Short mmCIF file of C-alpha atoms and ligand atoms in Angstrom, two decimals:
data_model
loop_
_atom_site.label_atom_id
_atom_site.label_comp_id
_atom_site.label_asym_id
_atom_site.label_seq_id
_atom_site.Cartn_x
_atom_site.Cartn_y
_atom_site.Cartn_z
CA MET Z 1 8.16 105.22 190.54
CA ARG Z 2 10.49 108.15 190.41
CA LEU Z 3 13.60 109.57 188.78
CA THR Z 4 15.95 111.97 190.57
CA PHE Z 5 18.48 114.03 188.65
CA HIS Z 6 21.76 113.74 190.45
CA GLY Z 7 24.61 114.64 188.11
CA ALA Z 8 25.05 116.23 184.69
CA ALA Z 9 22.07 118.49 185.30
CA GLY Z 10 23.58 121.81 184.25
CA ARG Z 11 27.00 120.43 183.35
CA VAL Z 12 28.40 117.96 180.84
CA THR Z 13 30.22 115.62 183.18
CA GLY Z 14 29.27 113.47 186.19
CA SER Z 15 26.31 111.80 184.47
CA CYS Z 16 24.17 110.05 187.12
CA HIS Z 17 20.42 109.64 187.62
CA LEU Z 18 18.61 107.68 190.31
CA VAL Z 19 15.60 105.55 189.36
CA GLU Z 20 13.31 104.12 192.05
CA CYS Z 21 10.66 101.57 191.18
CA GLY Z 22 8.76 99.03 193.29
CA GLY Z 23 11.11 99.49 196.23
CA ARG Z 24 14.25 98.95 194.07
CA THR Z 25 16.88 101.52 193.27
CA LEU Z 26 18.97 101.79 190.15
CA LEU Z 27 21.59 104.23 188.97
CA LEU Z 28 21.57 105.25 185.36
CA ASP Z 29 25.27 106.02 184.77
CA CYS Z 30 27.70 106.77 187.56
CA GLY Z 31 30.20 109.21 186.09
CA LEU Z 32 33.05 111.32 187.36
CA VAL Z 33 32.78 115.08 187.39
CA GLN Z 34 35.69 116.42 185.34
CA GLY Z 35 37.05 119.93 185.21
CA GLY Z 36 39.03 122.13 187.58
CA PRO Z 37 39.83 121.18 191.21
CA GLU Z 38 36.62 122.77 192.53
CA GLU Z 39 34.38 120.79 190.18
CA GLU Z 40 36.31 117.59 190.91
CA GLN Z 41 35.67 117.99 194.65
CA LEU Z 42 32.07 117.06 193.80
CA ASN Z 43 33.28 113.49 193.23
CA ARG Z 44 33.76 113.13 196.98
CA ALA Z 45 30.10 113.97 197.68
CA PRO Z 46 27.91 111.09 198.88
CA PHE Z 47 25.91 109.05 196.36
CA PRO Z 48 22.16 109.71 196.17
CA VAL Z 49 21.59 106.30 197.75
CA ASP Z 50 23.70 104.19 200.12
CA PRO Z 51 25.72 101.92 197.75
CA GLY Z 52 25.04 99.01 200.12
CA GLU Z 53 21.31 99.44 199.44
CA LEU Z 54 21.55 100.00 195.67
CA ASP Z 55 20.10 97.24 193.45
CA ALA Z 56 21.57 97.87 189.97
CA VAL Z 57 23.64 100.14 187.77
CA VAL Z 58 22.86 100.59 184.08
CA LEU Z 59 25.70 102.16 182.14
CA SER Z 60 25.12 103.98 178.83
CA HIS Z 61 28.77 103.95 177.70
CA ALA Z 62 32.36 103.74 178.83
CA HIS Z 63 33.40 107.41 178.91
CA ILE Z 64 34.67 108.27 182.38
CA ASP Z 65 32.13 111.06 182.86
CA HIS Z 66 29.51 108.28 182.69
CA SER Z 67 31.35 105.34 184.29
CA GLY Z 68 34.16 106.80 186.40
CA ARG Z 69 32.59 106.65 189.88
CA ILE Z 70 31.54 102.99 189.59
CA PRO Z 71 34.59 101.66 191.52
CA MET Z 72 33.69 104.05 194.36
CA LEU Z 73 30.33 102.28 194.64
CA MET Z 74 32.11 98.95 195.25
CA ARG Z 75 34.48 100.61 197.70
CA GLN Z 76 31.41 101.77 199.60
CA GLY Z 77 29.68 98.39 199.68
CA TYR Z 78 27.83 97.92 196.38
CA THR Z 79 27.54 94.22 195.57
CA GLY Z 80 25.08 94.27 192.64
CA LYS Z 81 25.64 94.19 188.89
CA VAL Z 82 26.63 96.84 186.39
CA TYR Z 83 24.75 96.27 183.13
CA ALA Z 84 26.64 97.45 180.07
CA GLN Z 85 26.85 96.71 176.35
CA GLN Z 86 29.59 94.14 175.61
CA ALA Z 87 32.05 96.59 174.07
CA THR Z 88 31.41 99.01 176.93
CA THR Z 89 32.54 96.31 179.35
CA GLY Z 90 35.71 95.86 177.29
CA LEU Z 91 36.41 99.58 177.19
CA CYS Z 92 35.71 99.97 180.92
CA GLU Z 93 38.32 97.33 181.58
CA ILE Z 94 40.86 99.65 179.97
CA MET Z 95 39.49 102.93 181.24
CA LEU Z 96 38.56 102.23 184.85
CA LYS Z 97 41.92 100.63 185.62
CA ASP Z 98 43.62 103.67 184.11
CA ALA Z 99 41.34 105.97 186.12
CA GLY Z 100 42.23 104.07 189.31
CA TYR Z 101 45.92 104.48 188.52
CA LEU Z 102 45.47 108.24 187.93
CA GLN Z 103 43.50 108.58 191.17
CA GLU Z 104 46.31 106.86 193.08
CA LYS Z 105 48.94 109.13 191.50
CA ASP Z 106 46.92 112.30 192.15
CA ALA Z 107 46.44 111.33 195.79
CA GLU Z 108 50.17 110.64 196.15
CA VAL Z 109 51.11 114.08 194.79
CA GLU Z 110 48.46 115.82 196.90
CA THR Z 111 49.58 113.94 200.01
CA ARG Z 112 53.20 115.00 199.50
CA LYS Z 113 52.12 118.65 199.20
CA ARG Z 114 49.96 118.39 202.31
CA GLU Z 115 52.68 116.67 204.32
CA ARG Z 116 54.96 119.63 203.72
CA LYS Z 117 52.24 121.85 205.23
CA GLY Z 118 51.75 119.49 208.18
CA LEU Z 119 48.31 118.36 206.92
CA ALA Z 120 46.80 114.86 206.92
CA PRO Z 121 47.21 112.67 203.78
CA VAL Z 122 44.36 112.29 201.25
CA ASP Z 123 42.85 109.01 200.17
CA PRO Z 124 42.48 108.32 196.43
CA LEU Z 125 38.87 108.22 195.24
CA TYR Z 126 39.68 104.62 194.34
CA THR Z 127 42.58 102.43 193.35
CA VAL Z 128 43.45 100.07 190.47
CA HIS Z 129 42.46 97.22 192.79
CA ASP Z 130 38.99 98.77 193.34
CA ALA Z 131 38.59 99.14 189.58
CA GLU Z 132 39.51 95.49 189.03
CA ARG Z 133 37.01 94.44 191.68
CA ALA Z 134 34.32 96.60 190.06
CA LEU Z 135 34.91 94.97 186.68
CA ARG Z 136 34.02 91.57 188.12
CA GLN Z 137 30.52 92.96 188.77
CA PHE Z 138 29.96 93.96 185.12
CA HIS Z 139 27.33 92.01 183.22
CA SER Z 140 27.36 92.44 179.44
CA LEU Z 141 24.24 92.79 177.32
CA ARG Z 142 23.90 92.93 173.54
CA TYR Z 143 22.10 95.66 171.63
CA GLU Z 144 18.42 95.08 170.85
CA GLU Z 145 17.75 92.45 173.55
CA VAL Z 146 15.24 93.06 176.35
CA HIS Z 147 16.40 91.89 179.80
CA GLU Z 148 14.55 91.92 183.09
CA ILE Z 149 17.33 93.12 185.37
CA LEU Z 150 15.20 93.47 188.51
CA PRO Z 151 11.60 92.48 189.22
CA GLY Z 152 9.50 95.03 187.31
CA ILE Z 153 12.50 96.64 185.59
CA ARG Z 154 13.41 95.78 182.00
CA VAL Z 155 16.15 97.26 179.93
CA ARG Z 156 17.18 97.32 176.27
CA PHE Z 157 20.27 98.92 174.75
CA ARG Z 158 20.10 100.54 171.32
CA ASP Z 159 23.08 101.81 169.35
CA ALA Z 160 23.82 105.47 170.18
CA GLY Z 161 26.59 105.87 167.56
CA HIS Z 162 28.76 107.90 169.97
CA ILE Z 163 31.64 105.54 170.84
CA LEU Z 164 32.03 101.78 170.51
CA GLY Z 165 29.32 100.08 172.61
CA SER Z 166 27.54 103.36 173.41
CA ALA Z 167 23.88 102.85 174.13
CA ILE Z 168 20.58 104.62 174.25
CA VAL Z 169 18.86 103.03 177.25
CA GLU Z 170 15.21 102.02 177.09
CA LEU Z 171 13.80 101.23 180.53
CA TRP Z 172 10.38 99.76 181.21
CA LEU Z 173 9.40 100.32 184.83
CA SER Z 174 6.43 98.49 186.35
CA GLU Z 175 4.82 99.01 189.72
CA GLY Z 176 1.55 97.14 190.24
CA ASP Z 177 -0.55 97.81 187.13
CA THR Z 178 1.42 100.85 186.13
CA THR Z 179 4.17 100.65 183.52
CA ARG Z 180 6.10 103.61 182.15
CA LYS Z 181 8.82 103.65 179.55
CA LEU Z 182 11.80 105.91 180.16
CA VAL Z 183 14.30 106.53 177.36
CA PHE Z 184 17.73 107.88 178.24
CA SER Z 185 19.61 109.08 175.18
CA GLY Z 186 23.05 108.61 176.80
CA ASP Z 187 25.44 110.54 174.57
CA LEU Z 188 24.18 110.61 171.00
CA GLY Z 189 26.61 110.45 168.11
CA GLN Z 190 26.51 112.35 164.85
CA PRO Z 191 25.11 110.48 161.90
CA SER Z 192 27.93 109.52 159.51
CA THR Z 193 30.58 109.20 162.21
CA PRO Z 194 33.26 106.88 160.82
CA ILE Z 195 33.38 103.25 162.02
CA LEU Z 196 30.12 103.46 164.00
CA ARG Z 197 26.52 103.03 162.96
CA ASP Z 198 24.10 105.97 163.21
CA PRO Z 199 22.08 106.46 166.43
CA ALA Z 200 18.94 104.31 166.54
CA LEU Z 201 15.61 106.10 166.37
CA ILE Z 202 13.11 105.23 169.08
CA ARG Z 203 9.42 105.52 168.34
CA GLU Z 204 7.82 105.59 171.77
CA ALA Z 205 8.44 106.79 175.32
CA ASP Z 206 6.58 108.16 178.32
CA ALA Z 207 9.58 110.27 179.34
CA VAL Z 208 12.85 111.12 177.60
CA LEU Z 209 16.16 112.27 179.08
CA LEU Z 210 18.04 113.92 176.26
CA GLU Z 211 21.68 114.98 176.27
CA SER Z 212 22.31 118.59 175.20
CA THR Z 213 26.10 119.01 175.01
CA TYR Z 214 25.82 120.89 171.70
CA GLY Z 215 22.21 122.00 172.09
CA ASP Z 216 23.11 125.54 171.07
CA ARG Z 217 25.04 125.01 167.85
CA GLN Z 218 25.36 123.30 164.51
CA HIS Z 219 28.57 121.50 163.63
CA ARG Z 220 30.30 122.40 160.42
CA SER Z 221 29.47 119.95 157.68
CA ARG Z 222 31.70 116.93 157.29
CA GLU Z 223 33.01 118.21 153.90
CA ASP Z 224 33.87 121.65 155.35
CA THR Z 225 35.57 120.00 158.32
CA LEU Z 226 37.73 117.80 156.13
CA GLU Z 227 38.64 120.83 154.01
CA GLU Z 228 39.54 122.75 157.18
CA MET Z 229 41.88 119.92 158.18
CA ARG Z 230 43.53 119.89 154.77
CA GLU Z 231 44.23 123.64 155.06
CA ILE Z 232 45.66 123.31 158.58
CA PHE Z 233 48.07 120.62 157.39
CA ALA Z 234 49.13 122.80 154.44
CA VAL Z 235 49.87 125.78 156.72
CA ALA Z 236 51.59 123.61 159.31
CA ARG Z 237 53.79 122.06 156.68
CA ALA Z 238 54.94 125.48 155.48
CA GLY Z 239 55.84 126.40 159.10
CA ARG Z 240 57.67 123.09 159.66
CA GLY Z 241 56.67 122.83 163.32
CA ASN Z 242 55.01 119.95 165.13
CA ILE Z 243 51.29 119.31 165.25
CA LEU Z 244 49.53 118.23 168.44
CA VAL Z 245 46.10 116.66 168.45
CA PRO Z 246 44.72 116.22 171.97
CA ALA Z 247 42.13 113.47 171.66
CA PHE Z 248 40.03 111.35 173.97
CA ALA Z 249 41.65 107.94 174.01
CA VAL Z 250 38.35 106.30 173.20
CA GLY Z 251 36.32 107.41 170.23
CA ARG Z 252 37.96 110.57 168.99
CA THR Z 253 41.37 108.93 168.59
CA GLN Z 254 39.95 106.11 166.44
CA GLU Z 255 37.97 108.58 164.34
CA MET Z 256 41.14 110.63 163.78
CA LEU Z 257 43.11 107.54 162.76
CA TYR Z 258 40.35 106.63 160.34
CA VAL Z 259 40.18 110.07 158.68
CA PHE Z 260 43.97 110.40 158.56
CA ASN Z 261 44.10 107.08 156.77
CA GLN Z 262 41.27 108.05 154.39
CA HIS Z 263 42.83 111.41 153.46
CA PHE Z 264 46.46 110.42 153.72
CA SER Z 265 47.65 111.69 150.32
CA ASP Z 266 45.11 114.50 149.99
CA TRP Z 267 46.35 116.07 153.25
CA GLY Z 268 50.03 115.41 152.50
CA LEU Z 269 50.39 113.23 155.56
CA GLU Z 270 53.33 111.37 154.05
CA HIS Z 271 55.37 114.40 155.19
CA TRP Z 272 54.57 113.77 158.83
CA ARG Z 273 55.61 111.14 161.28
CA ILE Z 274 52.25 110.18 162.81
CA CYS Z 275 52.51 109.00 166.41
CA LEU Z 276 49.73 107.70 168.59
CA ASP Z 277 51.20 108.43 172.01
CA SER Z 278 48.78 106.97 174.52
CA PRO Z 279 48.89 103.40 175.82
CA MET Z 280 45.19 103.58 176.60
CA ALA Z 281 44.29 104.86 173.12
CA ILE Z 282 46.36 102.04 171.62
CA GLN Z 283 44.46 99.45 173.66
CA ALA Z 284 41.13 101.06 172.76
CA THR Z 285 42.09 101.11 169.08
CA GLU Z 286 42.83 97.38 169.23
CA LEU Z 287 39.43 96.81 170.85
CA TYR Z 288 37.68 98.90 168.17
CA ALA Z 289 39.38 96.78 165.52
CA ARG Z 290 38.28 93.53 167.23
CA HIS Z 291 34.56 94.41 167.52
CA VAL Z 292 33.86 94.02 163.81
CA GLU Z 293 30.19 93.22 164.49
CA LEU Z 294 29.67 96.85 165.56
CA HIS Z 295 31.27 98.49 162.52
CA ASP Z 296 29.24 100.42 159.94
CA GLU Z 297 28.95 99.36 156.30
CA GLU Z 298 31.76 101.62 155.08
CA THR Z 299 34.25 100.16 157.52
CA VAL Z 300 33.13 96.62 156.72
CA ALA Z 301 33.66 97.34 153.00
CA LEU Z 302 37.16 98.72 153.67
CA ARG Z 303 38.06 95.66 155.70
CA GLU Z 304 36.79 93.38 152.97
CA ARG Z 305 39.15 95.10 150.55
CA GLY Z 306 42.00 94.18 152.90
CA ALA Z 307 42.49 97.64 154.44
CA ASN Z 308 43.07 98.18 158.13
CA PRO Z 309 41.82 101.74 158.57
CA LEU Z 310 42.87 101.95 162.23
CA ALA Z 311 46.47 100.85 162.12
CA GLU Z 312 48.08 101.86 158.86
CA ARG Z 313 51.01 104.23 158.43
CA LEU Z 314 51.35 105.26 162.04
CA GLU Z 315 53.58 104.53 165.03
CA PHE Z 316 52.24 103.26 168.31
CA ILE Z 317 54.25 104.93 171.08
CA ARG Z 318 54.00 102.59 174.04
CA THR Z 319 56.75 103.23 176.58
CA PRO Z 320 57.51 106.47 178.49
CA GLN Z 321 61.03 106.34 177.00
CA GLN Z 322 59.66 106.33 173.45
CA SER Z 323 57.36 109.20 174.40
CA ARG Z 324 60.17 111.25 175.94
CA ALA Z 325 62.28 110.73 172.83
CA LEU Z 326 59.67 112.76 170.92
CA ASN Z 327 60.54 115.82 173.07
CA ARG Z 328 63.76 116.26 171.13
CA VAL Z 329 62.05 116.38 167.73
CA ARG Z 330 61.42 119.98 166.62
CA SER Z 331 59.54 119.46 163.38
CA GLY Z 332 57.57 117.00 161.32
CA LEU Z 333 55.73 115.25 164.15
CA LEU Z 334 52.00 114.76 164.24
CA ILE Z 335 51.21 113.56 167.74
CA ILE Z 336 47.80 112.28 168.78
CA ALA Z 337 47.69 111.95 172.55
CA ALA Z 338 45.26 111.89 175.46
CA SER Z 339 43.70 113.37 177.38
CA GLY Z 340 41.21 115.12 175.17
CA MET Z 341 40.81 118.14 177.47
CA CYS Z 342 44.57 118.20 178.28
CA GLN Z 343 43.95 117.62 181.99
CA GLY Z 344 46.15 114.52 182.17
CA GLY Z 345 48.08 112.07 180.05
CA ARG Z 346 51.08 112.50 177.80
CA ILE Z 347 49.60 115.42 175.84
CA ARG Z 348 50.60 117.72 178.71
CA HIS Z 349 54.28 116.89 178.17
CA HIS Z 350 53.95 117.60 174.48
CA LEU Z 351 52.18 120.90 175.18
CA LYS Z 352 54.97 121.87 177.57
CA ASN Z 353 57.57 121.12 174.92
CA ASN Z 354 55.77 122.68 171.95
CA VAL Z 355 53.02 125.15 172.79
CA TRP Z 356 55.41 128.08 173.35
CA ARG Z 357 56.76 127.73 169.78
CA LYS Z 358 54.94 129.75 167.15
CA ASP Z 359 55.46 127.15 164.44
CA CYS Z 360 53.53 124.59 166.52
CA HIS Z 361 49.90 123.85 165.67
CA VAL Z 362 47.39 122.47 168.13
CA ILE Z 363 44.25 120.99 166.61
CA MET Z 364 41.39 120.78 169.10
CA VAL Z 365 38.95 118.16 167.89
CA GLY Z 366 36.85 117.50 171.00
CA PHE Z 367 34.62 119.16 173.56
CA GLN Z 368 36.45 121.25 176.17
CA ALA Z 369 34.70 121.59 179.53
CA GLN Z 370 34.93 124.76 181.59
CA GLY Z 371 37.98 124.96 183.82
CA THR Z 372 40.15 122.61 181.72
CA ILE Z 373 43.48 123.40 180.05
CA GLY Z 374 41.92 122.53 176.71
CA ARG Z 375 39.22 125.14 177.26
CA LYS Z 376 41.92 127.73 178.05
CA LEU Z 377 43.62 126.96 174.73
CA VAL Z 378 40.34 127.18 172.82
CA ASP Z 379 39.48 130.47 174.58
CA GLY Z 380 42.80 131.95 173.44
CA ASN Z 381 44.47 132.37 176.85
CA ALA Z 382 48.01 133.73 176.54
CA TYR Z 383 49.32 131.27 179.15
CA ILE Z 384 48.49 127.81 180.41
CA HIS Z 385 49.73 126.32 183.67
CA LEU Z 386 51.36 122.89 183.71
CA TRP Z 387 52.89 121.43 186.89
CA GLY Z 388 52.72 124.90 188.46
CA GLU Z 389 54.65 126.52 185.61
CA ALA Z 390 53.17 129.27 183.42
CA ILE Z 391 53.77 128.46 179.76
CA ARG Z 392 53.18 131.01 177.03
CA VAL Z 393 50.88 129.94 174.23
CA ALA Z 394 52.53 130.98 170.97
CA ALA Z 395 51.25 127.99 169.00
CA GLN Z 396 48.40 128.34 166.52
CA VAL Z 397 45.36 126.75 168.09
CA HIS Z 398 42.66 125.50 165.72
CA THR Z 399 39.23 124.50 166.98
CA VAL Z 400 37.74 122.00 164.57
CA GLY Z 401 34.21 121.40 165.85
CA GLY Z 402 32.92 119.20 163.05
CA PHE Z 403 34.42 115.97 164.42
CA SER Z 404 32.31 116.00 167.52
CA ALA Z 405 31.18 112.61 168.81
CA HIS Z 406 27.98 114.38 169.84
CA ALA Z 407 25.01 115.26 167.71
CA ASP Z 408 24.55 119.01 167.20
CA GLN Z 409 21.32 120.92 167.73
CA ARG Z 410 19.87 119.70 164.44
CA GLY Z 411 20.85 116.11 165.22
CA LEU Z 412 19.28 116.27 168.70
CA VAL Z 413 16.06 117.78 167.38
CA GLU Z 414 15.89 115.19 164.58
CA TRP Z 415 16.44 112.36 167.03
CA TYR Z 416 13.65 113.64 169.26
CA ARG Z 417 11.36 113.97 166.23
CA GLY Z 418 11.77 110.20 165.79
CA PHE Z 419 9.34 109.75 168.70
CA GLU Z 420 5.85 109.39 167.32
CA ASN Z 421 4.00 109.96 170.60
CA ALA Z 422 5.37 113.41 171.61
CA PRO Z 423 6.83 112.41 174.99
CA PRO Z 424 7.91 115.06 177.51
CA VAL Z 425 11.66 115.62 177.51
CA TRP Z 426 14.17 116.61 180.20
CA LEU Z 427 17.47 118.07 179.02
CA VAL Z 428 20.59 116.75 180.73
CA HIS Z 429 24.33 116.60 180.02
CA GLY Z 430 24.67 120.20 178.91
CA GLU Z 431 25.66 123.56 180.29
CA ASP Z 432 22.75 125.96 180.80
CA GLU Z 433 23.11 128.03 177.63
CA PRO Z 434 22.92 125.01 175.27
CA ARG Z 435 20.01 123.61 177.28
CA VAL Z 436 18.04 126.85 177.04
CA ARG Z 437 18.66 127.15 173.30
CA LEU Z 438 17.77 123.50 172.65
CA ALA Z 439 14.64 123.81 174.82
CA ALA Z 440 13.50 126.75 172.68
CA ARG Z 441 13.92 124.68 169.50
CA LEU Z 442 12.14 121.65 170.93
CA THR Z 443 9.30 123.76 172.35
CA ALA Z 444 8.83 125.32 168.92
CA LEU Z 445 8.05 121.84 167.54
CA GLY Z 446 4.85 121.99 169.59
CA ARG Z 447 5.19 118.39 170.76
CA GLY Z 448 6.10 117.19 174.27
CA GLU Z 449 6.80 119.51 177.16
CA VAL Z 450 10.48 120.44 177.62
CA SER Z 451 12.16 120.82 181.03
CA ILE Z 452 15.58 121.96 182.20
CA PRO Z 453 16.09 120.10 185.48
CA VAL Z 454 18.49 121.05 188.27
CA ALA Z 455 20.31 118.49 190.43
CA GLY Z 456 17.98 117.06 193.07
CA GLU Z 457 14.84 117.62 190.99
CA GLN Z 458 12.49 114.64 190.65
CA ILE Z 459 10.04 113.25 188.12
CA GLU Z 460 7.15 111.20 189.48
CA LEU Z 461 7.14 108.81 186.54
CA GLY Z 462 3.98 106.95 187.57
CA LYS Z 463 2.02 110.21 187.48
CA LEU Z 464 2.96 110.98 183.88
CA PRO Z 465 0.28 110.16 181.30
CA ALA Z 466 0.79 106.69 179.77
CA ARG Z 467 1.64 107.18 176.09
CA CYS Z 468 3.17 103.86 175.07
CA GLY Z 469 0.51 101.51 173.77
CA ALA Z 470 -0.12 98.89 176.43
CA GLY Z 471 3.14 99.96 178.07
CA THR Z 472 4.77 96.55 177.75
CA PRO Z 473 8.16 96.01 176.23
CA PRO Z 474 8.39 94.12 172.93
CA GLY Z 475 8.92 90.40 173.03
CA LEU Z 476 7.39 89.89 176.47
ZN1 ZN W 1 30.43 110.19 176.01
#
């Protein structure tokens, strides 16, 4: 009974861990590595187990850095199921097909470049067709229900409050008389995130894998963040330029729509033409609106009063023609577009058309991984490169950290303190600095041992002390 760290050990993308139990193998997440070209080469590396031999995939949530390599598994012979929360399945339908399309396009461009140099063509990582095939192998589970997915392996999803359908994964692994409970935090949301419920607290585990994206910092308070936004809009209005908000199509976009709607008059948004320019974000927004059973109390109350907090007073920009028409508008636009780290999607066109103007404002509301265009903007680079062209950054770039979909250091520590039996914890899904800082805080609690694993490292789960009562999952 063993866990091997494969991806997202020392980085925030490419989440993937291998679990072996009673001769079965299971992948916990199967995400794409995102970042610059060098990082993305890692996606072509072999899986930790032959996909033809793999028995199951358990997916924490739909974000591509957790789900984006799943179609590659099918392409390489995986025939088993992918267990995911219901809304995660719905979101993956949107996101994996889009990812397949982007992979095809990237391979086409790369092949053309290589042909001119007399080199062989490149294959896409996967295609839209592979993504569609992969979706047929998804099996949806609800929160709070225990399911035996393989002999001796039981799983339960709990709400992680990060994006719609996001789950903390509880796994009970049994081999002979030995049972151990592994808890994988997935990505944990911030308490009080709009639309979503707060992350569930788990009382018991024998081993915990904890994300650490923001393990080294505290987010600004919600009130300060909203005030910061109000000030940015006031300054931007005086300058009369356009405002760009790069946002992940799933999660951040819906949160932005919600807060824009909530603070519409306070922030003077009636002076802006608000455009959601991302077909994928539009689809995801419609899915968020449909899954009313997953909404928090505040959102339910708004809906009961007849409000539609995700679709009021904004334009959905669907076609490329509509999107291109925005290029001619010099002032008064507030464009929300994907991708969140500016590596793809329509936001790049808007950056190209606006970022060299000093009256333009760019509001960065999400995490920016190393090597991405978004990170270059946040770091204050004087130029960014788009389609091989150097573009001067004259725009005012604002980094508003308080909207993060991830818990900050305090949130992570508080979530861990919810465990009553002081389980050992392994920090994943974070760069090294945040992991070291979070480890210091967790160690200071004087509870479970804290480790910072590297890729390839293993935990012999069966050899860990049993801490969970009789070790059996509830209801069985
Ligand atoms: Zn995520």
